[in-house]
Amino acid sequence: MSDQTKILATAAQVLEHEGQALVRMAQNLPADFVSTVERILKIKGRIILSGIGKSGHIARKIASTLASTGTPSYFVHPAEASHGDLGMITHDDLCILLSNSGETSELGDLINHTRRFSIPLVGMSSKEDSTLMRAADFRLTLPQEPEAGSGIAPTTSTTMALALGDALAMALMEQRGFLSEHFRTYHPGGKLGAQLALVHQLMHGPEAMAVVAPDTAMQDTLLKMSEKGFGIACVVDHGKLVGVISDGDLRRNSEHLGSRTAQEVATKSPKTVPPDMMAVQALAVMNENKITVLVVVDTAGAPVGLLRIHDCLRAGVA
């Protein structure tokens, strides 16, 4: 067997091994999983996660996932907790402590603090009869699966802990009714947040619009378009959008432009989008129709803003 074949075989074996462990865990979730979710939903404070070493890295990631999906959470390092950070944890909070063995000595002060002040404690470990799990109010017991490969490094155990943390976050998110617009609130600068941005969050408001009546002379219409600087005019009749005038319309009617009115030059039934549409969908409309600006209209058909392709691209929507 060549080195390349061996490398690929090892990688496949590890992934298959860990994948099978996850399937078995999904088929037999911890008995306290539901009660843990229900207790977290009642917490008035925050969720504190902690662990040391590999478990600490997993705890950090779970805390981050919880926080970004509607469950306020943060990570406390066990050593820092023992040197003053225990004061950050109040009786309104809940602690989730991770230790594969359940015997991590560095977690001792955190365990004692939760017991002393009656702070709910969730333990995540593969050892049911460990110090951590005996002290915990809720036990998220991980299956005792062999580690992948040579079995020396934490692999399968950390994968299961991470996946169980994701399962916990998703269950909480669903129970809270956490929606994409909430995710956008917590990710205003991220790529994921940009993909979830809504049209009204990126559009230019009514003050940016050149609005004219159907019988407005084109000379006056051009002045308004020049004043606003967006290269488009909205033709509005009785509060409703009845047409738009773009640079393309001006070119097509250039020969007799001075003698025409706005309604004679405007494109009837223009492409529009609602303010609550996702910006990525609006961008698709612009690309499909080879236009660079859209009028945003409300449910009554009244124009409420403008969205340019540049606004979408600048915000990271693509």
PDB file of C-alpha atoms in Angstrom:
ATOM      1  CA  MET A   1       0.000   0.000   0.000  1.00  0.00           C
ATOM      2  CA  SER A   2       1.429   3.395  -1.020  1.00  0.00           C
ATOM      3  CA  ASP A   3       1.883   6.237   1.467  1.00  0.00           C
ATOM      4  CA  GLN A   4      -0.905   8.190  -0.215  1.00  0.00           C
ATOM      5  CA  THR A   5      -3.280   5.247   0.070  1.00  0.00           C
ATOM      6  CA  LYS A   6      -2.369   4.763   3.730  1.00  0.00           C
ATOM      7  CA  ILE A   7      -2.974   8.430   4.486  1.00  0.00           C
ATOM      8  CA  LEU A   8      -6.408   8.380   2.878  1.00  0.00           C
ATOM      9  CA  ALA A   9      -7.285   5.087   4.553  1.00  0.00           C
ATOM     10  CA  THR A  10      -6.367   6.455   7.985  1.00  0.00           C
ATOM     11  CA  ALA A  11      -8.419   9.600   7.432  1.00  0.00           C
ATOM     12  CA  ALA A  12     -11.420   7.593   6.265  1.00  0.00           C
ATOM     13  CA  GLN A  13     -11.166   5.222   9.230  1.00  0.00           C
ATOM     14  CA  VAL A  14     -11.101   8.104  11.712  1.00  0.00           C
ATOM     15  CA  LEU A  15     -14.091   9.821  10.146  1.00  0.00           C
ATOM     16  CA  GLU A  16     -16.045   6.585   9.907  1.00  0.00           C
ATOM     17  CA  HIS A  17     -15.207   5.681  13.500  1.00  0.00           C
ATOM     18  CA  GLU A  18     -16.271   9.062  14.865  1.00  0.00           C
ATOM     19  CA  GLY A  19     -19.343   9.162  12.638  1.00  0.00           C
ATOM     20  CA  GLN A  20     -20.530   5.795  13.925  1.00  0.00           C
ATOM     21  CA  ALA A  21     -20.031   7.000  17.497  1.00  0.00           C
ATOM     22  CA  LEU A  22     -22.224  10.028  16.790  1.00  0.00           C
ATOM     23  CA  VAL A  23     -24.924   7.824  15.291  1.00  0.00           C
ATOM     24  CA  ARG A  24     -24.932   5.631  18.385  1.00  0.00           C
ATOM     25  CA  MET A  25     -25.154   8.681  20.633  1.00  0.00           C
ATOM     26  CA  ALA A  26     -28.051  10.074  18.586  1.00  0.00           C
ATOM     27  CA  GLN A  27     -29.882   6.793  19.072  1.00  0.00           C
ATOM     28  CA  ASN A  28     -29.359   6.940  22.829  1.00  0.00           C
ATOM     29  CA  LEU A  29     -29.220  10.547  23.999  1.00  0.00           C
ATOM     30  CA  PRO A  30     -28.418  11.253  27.670  1.00  0.00           C
ATOM     31  CA  ALA A  31     -31.388  10.685  29.973  1.00  0.00           C
ATOM     32  CA  ASP A  32     -31.108  14.241  31.337  1.00  0.00           C
ATOM     33  CA  PHE A  33     -30.966  15.953  27.934  1.00  0.00           C
ATOM     34  CA  VAL A  34     -34.596  17.131  27.912  1.00  0.00           C
ATOM     35  CA  SER A  35     -34.555  18.210  31.560  1.00  0.00           C
ATOM     36  CA  THR A  36     -31.326  20.128  30.907  1.00  0.00           C
ATOM     37  CA  VAL A  37     -32.948  22.034  28.039  1.00  0.00           C
ATOM     38  CA  GLU A  38     -36.027  22.771  30.132  1.00  0.00           C
ATOM     39  CA  ARG A  39     -33.912  24.046  33.048  1.00  0.00           C
ATOM     40  CA  ILE A  40     -31.790  26.290  30.840  1.00  0.00           C
ATOM     41  CA  LEU A  41     -34.940  27.825  29.364  1.00  0.00           C
ATOM     42  CA  LYS A  42     -35.943  28.929  32.875  1.00  0.00           C
ATOM     43  CA  ILE A  43     -32.588  30.498  33.739  1.00  0.00           C
ATOM     44  CA  LYS A  44     -32.776  34.270  34.283  1.00  0.00           C
ATOM     45  CA  GLY A  45     -29.015  34.779  34.114  1.00  0.00           C
ATOM     46  CA  ARG A  46     -26.362  33.315  31.855  1.00  0.00           C
ATOM     47  CA  ILE A  47     -24.913  29.924  31.045  1.00  0.00           C
ATOM     48  CA  ILE A  48     -21.320  29.513  32.188  1.00  0.00           C
ATOM     49  CA  LEU A  49     -19.173  26.836  30.572  1.00  0.00           C
ATOM     50  CA  SER A  50     -15.809  25.620  31.758  1.00  0.00           C
ATOM     51  CA  GLY A  51     -13.272  22.897  31.180  1.00  0.00           C
ATOM     52  CA  ILE A  52      -9.520  22.424  30.966  1.00  0.00           C
ATOM     53  CA  GLY A  53      -7.373  21.284  28.043  1.00  0.00           C
ATOM     54  CA  LYS A  54      -9.308  19.809  25.122  1.00  0.00           C
ATOM     55  CA  SER A  55     -12.529  19.978  27.139  1.00  0.00           C
ATOM     56  CA  GLY A  56     -11.865  23.680  27.631  1.00  0.00           C
ATOM     57  CA  HIS A  57     -11.645  24.248  23.881  1.00  0.00           C
ATOM     58  CA  ILE A  58     -14.931  22.403  23.407  1.00  0.00           C
ATOM     59  CA  ALA A  59     -16.538  24.404  26.233  1.00  0.00           C
ATOM     60  CA  ARG A  60     -15.478  27.664  24.582  1.00  0.00           C
ATOM     61  CA  LYS A  61     -17.040  26.626  21.308  1.00  0.00           C
ATOM     62  CA  ILE A  62     -20.297  25.532  22.955  1.00  0.00           C
ATOM     63  CA  ALA A  63     -20.486  28.840  24.831  1.00  0.00           C
ATOM     64  CA  SER A  64     -19.994  30.726  21.570  1.00  0.00           C
ATOM     65  CA  THR A  65     -22.653  28.680  19.770  1.00  0.00           C
ATOM     66  CA  LEU A  66     -25.152  29.127  22.597  1.00  0.00           C
ATOM     67  CA  ALA A  67     -24.551  32.880  22.728  1.00  0.00           C
ATOM     68  CA  SER A  68     -25.028  33.328  18.979  1.00  0.00           C
ATOM     69  CA  THR A  69     -28.260  31.334  18.931  1.00  0.00           C
ATOM     70  CA  GLY A  70     -30.195  33.088  21.678  1.00  0.00           C
ATOM     71  CA  THR A  71     -28.833  31.652  24.944  1.00  0.00           C
ATOM     72  CA  PRO A  72     -26.531  34.203  26.667  1.00  0.00           C
ATOM     73  CA  SER A  73     -23.380  32.290  27.613  1.00  0.00           C
ATOM     74  CA  TYR A  74     -19.690  32.728  28.273  1.00  0.00           C
ATOM     75  CA  PHE A  75     -16.614  30.664  29.072  1.00  0.00           C
ATOM     76  CA  VAL A  76     -14.755  30.862  32.389  1.00  0.00           C
ATOM     77  CA  HIS A  77     -11.292  29.318  32.655  1.00  0.00           C
ATOM     78  CA  PRO A  78     -11.029  27.084  35.748  1.00  0.00           C
ATOM     79  CA  ALA A  79      -7.758  28.698  36.853  1.00  0.00           C
ATOM     80  CA  GLU A  80      -9.188  32.200  36.522  1.00  0.00           C
ATOM     81  CA  ALA A  81     -12.290  31.070  38.400  1.00  0.00           C
ATOM     82  CA  SER A  82     -10.087  30.042  41.322  1.00  0.00           C
ATOM     83  CA  HIS A  83      -8.469  33.485  41.343  1.00  0.00           C
ATOM     84  CA  GLY A  84     -11.500  35.759  41.484  1.00  0.00           C
ATOM     85  CA  ASP A  85     -13.710  34.958  38.506  1.00  0.00           C
ATOM     86  CA  LEU A  86     -16.051  32.860  40.657  1.00  0.00           C
ATOM     87  CA  GLY A  87     -17.566  36.221  41.539  1.00  0.00           C
ATOM     88  CA  MET A  88     -18.885  36.455  37.979  1.00  0.00           C
ATOM     89  CA  ILE A  89     -21.184  33.486  38.583  1.00  0.00           C
ATOM     90  CA  THR A  90     -24.452  34.290  40.385  1.00  0.00           C
ATOM     91  CA  HIS A  91     -27.395  32.287  41.679  1.00  0.00           C
ATOM     92  CA  ASP A  92     -29.346  33.291  38.539  1.00  0.00           C
ATOM     93  CA  ASP A  93     -26.837  31.472  36.318  1.00  0.00           C
ATOM     94  CA  LEU A  94     -26.295  27.834  35.353  1.00  0.00           C
ATOM     95  CA  CYS A  95     -22.931  26.081  34.967  1.00  0.00           C
ATOM     96  CA  ILE A  96     -22.018  23.426  32.422  1.00  0.00           C
ATOM     97  CA  LEU A  97     -18.703  21.760  33.255  1.00  0.00           C
ATOM     98  CA  LEU A  98     -16.896  19.455  30.817  1.00  0.00           C
ATOM     99  CA  SER A  99     -14.453  16.713  31.775  1.00  0.00           C
ATOM    100  CA  ASN A 100     -14.187  13.422  29.942  1.00  0.00           C
ATOM    101  CA  SER A 101     -12.896  11.665  33.059  1.00  0.00           C
ATOM    102  CA  GLY A 102     -15.082  13.653  35.430  1.00  0.00           C
ATOM    103  CA  GLU A 103     -12.112  13.898  37.792  1.00  0.00           C
ATOM    104  CA  THR A 104     -10.436  17.103  36.587  1.00  0.00           C
ATOM    105  CA  SER A 105      -9.037  18.650  39.764  1.00  0.00           C
ATOM    106  CA  GLU A 106      -9.012  22.172  38.299  1.00  0.00           C
ATOM    107  CA  LEU A 107     -12.831  22.115  38.248  1.00  0.00           C
ATOM    108  CA  GLY A 108     -13.017  21.560  42.003  1.00  0.00           C
ATOM    109  CA  ASP A 109     -13.509  25.201  42.981  1.00  0.00           C
ATOM    110  CA  LEU A 110     -16.222  25.656  40.360  1.00  0.00           C
ATOM    111  CA  ILE A 111     -18.057  22.551  41.550  1.00  0.00           C
ATOM    112  CA  ASN A 112     -17.842  23.690  45.184  1.00  0.00           C
ATOM    113  CA  HIS A 113     -19.022  27.194  44.276  1.00  0.00           C
ATOM    114  CA  THR A 114     -22.141  25.895  42.526  1.00  0.00           C
ATOM    115  CA  ARG A 115     -22.957  23.618  45.467  1.00  0.00           C
ATOM    116  CA  ARG A 116     -22.399  26.337  48.062  1.00  0.00           C
ATOM    117  CA  PHE A 117     -24.644  28.878  46.344  1.00  0.00           C
ATOM    118  CA  SER A 118     -27.213  26.445  44.878  1.00  0.00           C
ATOM    119  CA  ILE A 119     -26.279  27.261  41.294  1.00  0.00           C
ATOM    120  CA  PRO A 120     -27.638  24.615  38.878  1.00  0.00           C
ATOM    121  CA  LEU A 121     -24.822  22.393  37.630  1.00  0.00           C
ATOM    122  CA  VAL A 122     -24.759  20.357  34.417  1.00  0.00           C
ATOM    123  CA  GLY A 123     -21.951  17.840  34.059  1.00  0.00           C
ATOM    124  CA  MET A 124     -20.759  16.491  30.708  1.00  0.00           C
ATOM    125  CA  SER A 125     -18.527  13.431  31.048  1.00  0.00           C
ATOM    126  CA  SER A 126     -18.191   9.841  29.912  1.00  0.00           C
ATOM    127  CA  LYS A 127     -17.819   8.607  33.505  1.00  0.00           C
ATOM    128  CA  GLU A 128     -21.211   8.347  35.193  1.00  0.00           C
ATOM    129  CA  ASP A 129     -19.730   7.595  38.622  1.00  0.00           C
ATOM    130  CA  SER A 130     -17.176  10.425  38.637  1.00  0.00           C
ATOM    131  CA  THR A 131     -16.807  13.322  41.058  1.00  0.00           C
ATOM    132  CA  LEU A 132     -18.274  15.768  38.550  1.00  0.00           C
ATOM    133  CA  MET A 133     -21.284  13.647  37.658  1.00  0.00           C
ATOM    134  CA  ARG A 134     -22.077  12.781  41.284  1.00  0.00           C
ATOM    135  CA  ALA A 135     -22.128  16.492  42.131  1.00  0.00           C
ATOM    136  CA  ALA A 136     -24.160  17.553  39.069  1.00  0.00           C
ATOM    137  CA  ASP A 137     -27.878  18.295  39.091  1.00  0.00           C
ATOM    138  CA  PHE A 138     -28.113  17.268  35.440  1.00  0.00           C
ATOM    139  CA  ARG A 139     -25.878  14.670  33.782  1.00  0.00           C
ATOM    140  CA  LEU A 140     -25.093  14.675  30.082  1.00  0.00           C
ATOM    141  CA  THR A 141     -23.304  11.345  29.961  1.00  0.00           C
ATOM    142  CA  LEU A 142     -21.233  10.685  26.850  1.00  0.00           C
ATOM    143  CA  PRO A 143     -20.980   7.114  25.527  1.00  0.00           C
ATOM    144  CA  GLN A 144     -17.672   5.422  26.371  1.00  0.00           C
ATOM    145  CA  GLU A 145     -16.470   5.016  22.800  1.00  0.00           C
ATOM    146  CA  PRO A 146     -12.841   4.173  21.911  1.00  0.00           C
ATOM    147  CA  GLU A 147     -10.759   7.091  20.696  1.00  0.00           C
ATOM    148  CA  ALA A 148      -9.970   7.073  16.979  1.00  0.00           C
ATOM    149  CA  GLY A 149      -6.688   5.921  15.512  1.00  0.00           C
ATOM    150  CA  SER A 150      -4.132   4.755  18.066  1.00  0.00           C
ATOM    151  CA  GLY A 151      -6.429   5.805  20.891  1.00  0.00           C
ATOM    152  CA  ILE A 152      -3.816   8.050  22.478  1.00  0.00           C
ATOM    153  CA  ALA A 153      -5.270  11.494  21.736  1.00  0.00           C
ATOM    154  CA  PRO A 154      -8.780  12.709  22.618  1.00  0.00           C
ATOM    155  CA  THR A 155     -10.651  12.403  19.337  1.00  0.00           C
ATOM    156  CA  THR A 156     -13.973  10.585  19.475  1.00  0.00           C
ATOM    157  CA  SER A 157     -14.688  11.888  22.975  1.00  0.00           C
ATOM    158  CA  THR A 158     -14.149  15.526  21.989  1.00  0.00           C
ATOM    159  CA  THR A 159     -16.182  15.095  18.806  1.00  0.00           C
ATOM    160  CA  MET A 160     -19.102  13.695  20.796  1.00  0.00           C
ATOM    161  CA  ALA A 161     -18.883  16.492  23.376  1.00  0.00           C
ATOM    162  CA  LEU A 162     -18.841  19.130  20.650  1.00  0.00           C
ATOM    163  CA  ALA A 163     -21.747  17.512  18.808  1.00  0.00           C
ATOM    164  CA  LEU A 164     -23.787  17.178  22.000  1.00  0.00           C
ATOM    165  CA  GLY A 165     -23.173  20.872  22.652  1.00  0.00           C
ATOM    166  CA  ASP A 166     -24.459  21.669  19.166  1.00  0.00           C
ATOM    167  CA  ALA A 167     -27.516  19.496  19.794  1.00  0.00           C
ATOM    168  CA  LEU A 168     -28.161  21.365  23.034  1.00  0.00           C
ATOM    169  CA  ALA A 169     -27.847  24.758  21.318  1.00  0.00           C
ATOM    170  CA  MET A 170     -30.136  23.773  18.449  1.00  0.00           C
ATOM    171  CA  ALA A 171     -32.777  22.356  20.791  1.00  0.00           C
ATOM    172  CA  LEU A 172     -32.725  25.580  22.817  1.00  0.00           C
ATOM    173  CA  MET A 173     -32.848  27.692  19.674  1.00  0.00           C
ATOM    174  CA  GLU A 174     -35.912  25.839  18.440  1.00  0.00           C
ATOM    175  CA  GLN A 175     -37.668  26.111  21.799  1.00  0.00           C
ATOM    176  CA  ARG A 176     -36.996  29.862  21.934  1.00  0.00           C
ATOM    177  CA  GLY A 177     -38.298  30.406  18.407  1.00  0.00           C
ATOM    178  CA  PHE A 178     -34.943  31.903  17.417  1.00  0.00           C
ATOM    179  CA  LEU A 179     -35.201  33.153  13.815  1.00  0.00           C
ATOM    180  CA  SER A 180     -32.775  34.216  11.108  1.00  0.00           C
ATOM    181  CA  GLU A 181     -33.302  37.909  11.897  1.00  0.00           C
ATOM    182  CA  HIS A 182     -32.204  37.244  15.476  1.00  0.00           C
ATOM    183  CA  PHE A 183     -29.063  35.532  14.174  1.00  0.00           C
ATOM    184  CA  ARG A 184     -28.369  38.613  12.050  1.00  0.00           C
ATOM    185  CA  THR A 185     -28.525  40.741  15.230  1.00  0.00           C
ATOM    186  CA  TYR A 186     -25.714  38.725  16.803  1.00  0.00           C
ATOM    187  CA  HIS A 187     -23.653  38.534  13.576  1.00  0.00           C
ATOM    188  CA  PRO A 188     -23.839  42.046  12.056  1.00  0.00           C
ATOM    189  CA  GLY A 189     -20.302  41.872  10.671  1.00  0.00           C
ATOM    190  CA  GLY A 190     -20.043  38.220   9.770  1.00  0.00           C
ATOM    191  CA  LYS A 191     -20.560  36.478   6.458  1.00  0.00           C
ATOM    192  CA  LEU A 192     -23.460  34.455   7.843  1.00  0.00           C
ATOM    193  CA  GLY A 193     -25.078  37.588   9.182  1.00  0.00           C
ATOM    194  CA  ALA A 194     -24.699  39.299   5.819  1.00  0.00           C
ATOM    195  CA  GLN A 195     -26.475  36.426   4.098  1.00  0.00           C
ATOM    196  CA  LEU A 196     -29.374  36.884   6.527  1.00  0.00           C
ATOM    197  CA  ALA A 197     -29.633  40.672   6.128  1.00  0.00           C
ATOM    198  CA  LEU A 198     -33.051  41.963   5.123  1.00  0.00           C
ATOM    199  CA  VAL A 199     -33.723  44.552   2.433  1.00  0.00           C
ATOM    200  CA  HIS A 200     -34.891  47.207   4.904  1.00  0.00           C
ATOM    201  CA  GLN A 201     -31.574  46.918   6.771  1.00  0.00           C
ATOM    202  CA  LEU A 202     -29.560  47.868   3.674  1.00  0.00           C
ATOM    203  CA  MET A 203     -31.895  50.099   1.667  1.00  0.00           C
ATOM    204  CA  HIS A 204     -31.835  53.879   1.363  1.00  0.00           C
ATOM    205  CA  GLY A 205     -34.981  55.428   2.839  1.00  0.00           C
ATOM    206  CA  PRO A 206     -37.638  57.701   1.302  1.00  0.00           C
ATOM    207  CA  GLU A 207     -35.364  60.743   1.551  1.00  0.00           C
ATOM    208  CA  ALA A 208     -33.125  59.202  -1.136  1.00  0.00           C
ATOM    209  CA  MET A 209     -35.923  58.780  -3.660  1.00  0.00           C
ATOM    210  CA  ALA A 210     -36.739  61.054  -6.588  1.00  0.00           C
ATOM    211  CA  VAL A 211     -40.551  60.866  -6.577  1.00  0.00           C
ATOM    212  CA  VAL A 212     -42.596  62.448  -9.370  1.00  0.00           C
ATOM    213  CA  ALA A 213     -46.219  62.440 -10.488  1.00  0.00           C
ATOM    214  CA  PRO A 214     -47.195  60.819 -13.812  1.00  0.00           C
ATOM    215  CA  ASP A 215     -47.719  64.199 -15.508  1.00  0.00           C
ATOM    216  CA  THR A 216     -44.431  65.725 -14.319  1.00  0.00           C
ATOM    217  CA  ALA A 217     -42.444  67.171 -17.209  1.00  0.00           C
ATOM    218  CA  MET A 218     -39.250  65.304 -17.929  1.00  0.00           C
ATOM    219  CA  GLN A 219     -37.220  68.487 -17.465  1.00  0.00           C
ATOM    220  CA  ASP A 220     -38.378  68.644 -13.844  1.00  0.00           C
ATOM    221  CA  THR A 221     -37.963  64.887 -13.476  1.00  0.00           C
ATOM    222  CA  LEU A 222     -34.335  65.117 -14.578  1.00  0.00           C
ATOM    223  CA  LEU A 223     -33.684  67.832 -12.006  1.00  0.00           C
ATOM    224  CA  LYS A 224     -35.023  65.606  -9.239  1.00  0.00           C
ATOM    225  CA  MET A 225     -33.023  62.618 -10.437  1.00  0.00           C
ATOM    226  CA  SER A 226     -29.875  64.737 -10.511  1.00  0.00           C
ATOM    227  CA  GLU A 227     -30.586  66.078  -7.027  1.00  0.00           C
ATOM    228  CA  LYS A 228     -30.917  62.606  -5.483  1.00  0.00           C
ATOM    229  CA  GLY A 229     -28.045  61.056  -7.415  1.00  0.00           C
ATOM    230  CA  PHE A 230     -29.322  57.474  -7.595  1.00  0.00           C
ATOM    231  CA  GLY A 231     -30.033  57.430 -11.327  1.00  0.00           C
ATOM    232  CA  ILE A 232     -33.684  56.503 -10.879  1.00  0.00           C
ATOM    233  CA  ALA A 233     -37.044  58.235 -10.435  1.00  0.00           C
ATOM    234  CA  CYS A 234     -40.212  56.716  -8.998  1.00  0.00           C
ATOM    235  CA  VAL A 235     -43.442  57.631 -10.741  1.00  0.00           C
ATOM    236  CA  VAL A 236     -46.158  57.626  -8.086  1.00  0.00           C
ATOM    237  CA  ASP A 237     -49.908  58.023  -8.545  1.00  0.00           C
ATOM    238  CA  HIS A 238     -52.194  58.265  -5.503  1.00  0.00           C
ATOM    239  CA  GLY A 239     -49.439  56.924  -3.262  1.00  0.00           C
ATOM    240  CA  LYS A 240     -48.660  53.856  -5.376  1.00  0.00           C
ATOM    241  CA  LEU A 241     -45.683  53.149  -7.604  1.00  0.00           C
ATOM    242  CA  VAL A 242     -46.793  53.026 -11.246  1.00  0.00           C
ATOM    243  CA  GLY A 243     -43.414  53.165 -12.955  1.00  0.00           C
ATOM    244  CA  VAL A 244     -39.717  53.923 -12.717  1.00  0.00           C
ATOM    245  CA  ILE A 245     -37.386  55.968 -14.871  1.00  0.00           C
ATOM    246  CA  SER A 246     -33.812  54.739 -15.120  1.00  0.00           C
ATOM    247  CA  ASP A 247     -30.801  55.802 -17.159  1.00  0.00           C
ATOM    248  CA  GLY A 248     -31.823  53.210 -19.734  1.00  0.00           C
ATOM    249  CA  ASP A 249     -35.267  54.782 -20.114  1.00  0.00           C
ATOM    250  CA  LEU A 250     -33.641  58.174 -20.649  1.00  0.00           C
ATOM    251  CA  ARG A 251     -31.418  56.800 -23.417  1.00  0.00           C
ATOM    252  CA  ARG A 252     -34.307  55.057 -25.152  1.00  0.00           C
ATOM    253  CA  ASN A 253     -36.353  58.272 -25.179  1.00  0.00           C
ATOM    254  CA  SER A 254     -33.542  60.767 -25.717  1.00  0.00           C
ATOM    255  CA  GLU A 255     -34.785  62.043 -29.095  1.00  0.00           C
ATOM    256  CA  HIS A 256     -37.992  63.652 -27.786  1.00  0.00           C
ATOM    257  CA  LEU A 257     -37.235  63.664 -24.068  1.00  0.00           C
ATOM    258  CA  GLY A 258     -37.888  67.384 -23.552  1.00  0.00           C
ATOM    259  CA  SER A 259     -41.491  67.141 -24.745  1.00  0.00           C
ATOM    260  CA  ARG A 260     -42.478  64.069 -22.744  1.00  0.00           C
ATOM    261  CA  THR A 261     -43.923  63.497 -19.284  1.00  0.00           C
ATOM    262  CA  ALA A 262     -42.712  61.059 -16.648  1.00  0.00           C
ATOM    263  CA  GLN A 263     -45.417  58.477 -17.359  1.00  0.00           C
ATOM    264  CA  GLU A 264     -44.570  58.474 -21.071  1.00  0.00           C
ATOM    265  CA  VAL A 265     -40.925  57.625 -20.410  1.00  0.00           C
ATOM    266  CA  ALA A 266     -41.273  55.357 -17.393  1.00  0.00           C
ATOM    267  CA  THR A 267     -41.070  51.570 -17.425  1.00  0.00           C
ATOM    268  CA  LYS A 268     -44.451  50.244 -16.357  1.00  0.00           C
ATOM    269  CA  SER A 269     -44.703  47.363 -13.842  1.00  0.00           C
ATOM    270  CA  PRO A 270     -41.064  47.628 -12.728  1.00  0.00           C
ATOM    271  CA  LYS A 271     -39.281  45.007 -10.663  1.00  0.00           C
ATOM    272  CA  THR A 272     -39.769  45.717  -6.955  1.00  0.00           C
ATOM    273  CA  VAL A 273     -39.046  43.982  -3.664  1.00  0.00           C
ATOM    274  CA  PRO A 274     -40.651  44.137  -0.199  1.00  0.00           C
ATOM    275  CA  PRO A 275     -38.652  45.475   2.769  1.00  0.00           C
ATOM    276  CA  ASP A 276     -38.752  42.152   4.608  1.00  0.00           C
ATOM    277  CA  MET A 277     -37.209  40.145   1.757  1.00  0.00           C
ATOM    278  CA  MET A 278     -33.722  38.785   2.366  1.00  0.00           C
ATOM    279  CA  ALA A 279     -31.120  40.967   0.677  1.00  0.00           C
ATOM    280  CA  VAL A 280     -29.519  37.950  -0.986  1.00  0.00           C
ATOM    281  CA  GLN A 281     -32.845  37.290  -2.743  1.00  0.00           C
ATOM    282  CA  ALA A 282     -33.069  40.919  -3.858  1.00  0.00           C
ATOM    283  CA  LEU A 283     -29.533  40.657  -5.228  1.00  0.00           C
ATOM    284  CA  ALA A 284     -30.619  37.618  -7.237  1.00  0.00           C
ATOM    285  CA  VAL A 285     -33.511  39.645  -8.704  1.00  0.00           C
ATOM    286  CA  MET A 286     -31.082  42.356  -9.805  1.00  0.00           C
ATOM    287  CA  ASN A 287     -28.658  39.878 -11.339  1.00  0.00           C
ATOM    288  CA  GLU A 288     -31.415  37.970 -13.120  1.00  0.00           C
ATOM    289  CA  ASN A 289     -32.905  41.133 -14.638  1.00  0.00           C
ATOM    290  CA  LYS A 290     -29.562  42.843 -15.284  1.00  0.00           C
ATOM    291  CA  ILE A 291     -30.461  45.923 -13.235  1.00  0.00           C
ATOM    292  CA  THR A 292     -28.490  47.700 -10.545  1.00  0.00           C
ATOM    293  CA  VAL A 293     -31.210  49.249  -8.391  1.00  0.00           C
ATOM    294  CA  LEU A 294     -34.587  48.136  -7.060  1.00  0.00           C
ATOM    295  CA  VAL A 295     -37.469  50.115  -5.638  1.00  0.00           C
ATOM    296  CA  VAL A 296     -38.652  48.784  -2.291  1.00  0.00           C
ATOM    297  CA  VAL A 297     -42.437  48.899  -1.879  1.00  0.00           C
ATOM    298  CA  ASP A 298     -44.692  48.167   1.084  1.00  0.00           C
ATOM    299  CA  THR A 299     -47.791  45.962   1.076  1.00  0.00           C
ATOM    300  CA  ALA A 300     -49.904  48.868  -0.222  1.00  0.00           C
ATOM    301  CA  GLY A 301     -47.625  49.364  -3.222  1.00  0.00           C
ATOM    302  CA  ALA A 302     -46.083  52.585  -1.930  1.00  0.00           C
ATOM    303  CA  PRO A 303     -42.349  53.101  -2.501  1.00  0.00           C
ATOM    304  CA  VAL A 304     -40.417  53.183   0.779  1.00  0.00           C
ATOM    305  CA  GLY A 305     -36.788  52.949  -0.318  1.00  0.00           C
ATOM    306  CA  LEU A 306     -34.116  52.047  -2.850  1.00  0.00           C
ATOM    307  CA  LEU A 307     -31.696  49.124  -2.817  1.00  0.00           C
ATOM    308  CA  ARG A 308     -28.628  49.220  -5.063  1.00  0.00           C
ATOM    309  CA  ILE A 309     -26.485  46.283  -6.033  1.00  0.00           C
ATOM    310  CA  HIS A 310     -23.516  48.147  -4.528  1.00  0.00           C
ATOM    311  CA  ASP A 311     -25.281  48.262  -1.147  1.00  0.00           C
ATOM    312  CA  CYS A 312     -25.571  44.481  -1.166  1.00  0.00           C
ATOM    313  CA  LEU A 313     -21.984  43.872  -2.230  1.00  0.00           C
ATOM    314  CA  ARG A 314     -20.598  46.367   0.279  1.00  0.00           C
ATOM    315  CA  ALA A 315     -22.487  44.597   3.081  1.00  0.00           C
ATOM    316  CA  GLY A 316     -21.005  41.248   2.060  1.00  0.00           C
ATOM    317  CA  VAL A 317     -24.173  39.879   0.472  1.00  0.00           C
ATOM    318  CA  ALA A 318     -23.182  37.699  -2.468  1.00  0.00           C
TER     319      ALA A 318
END
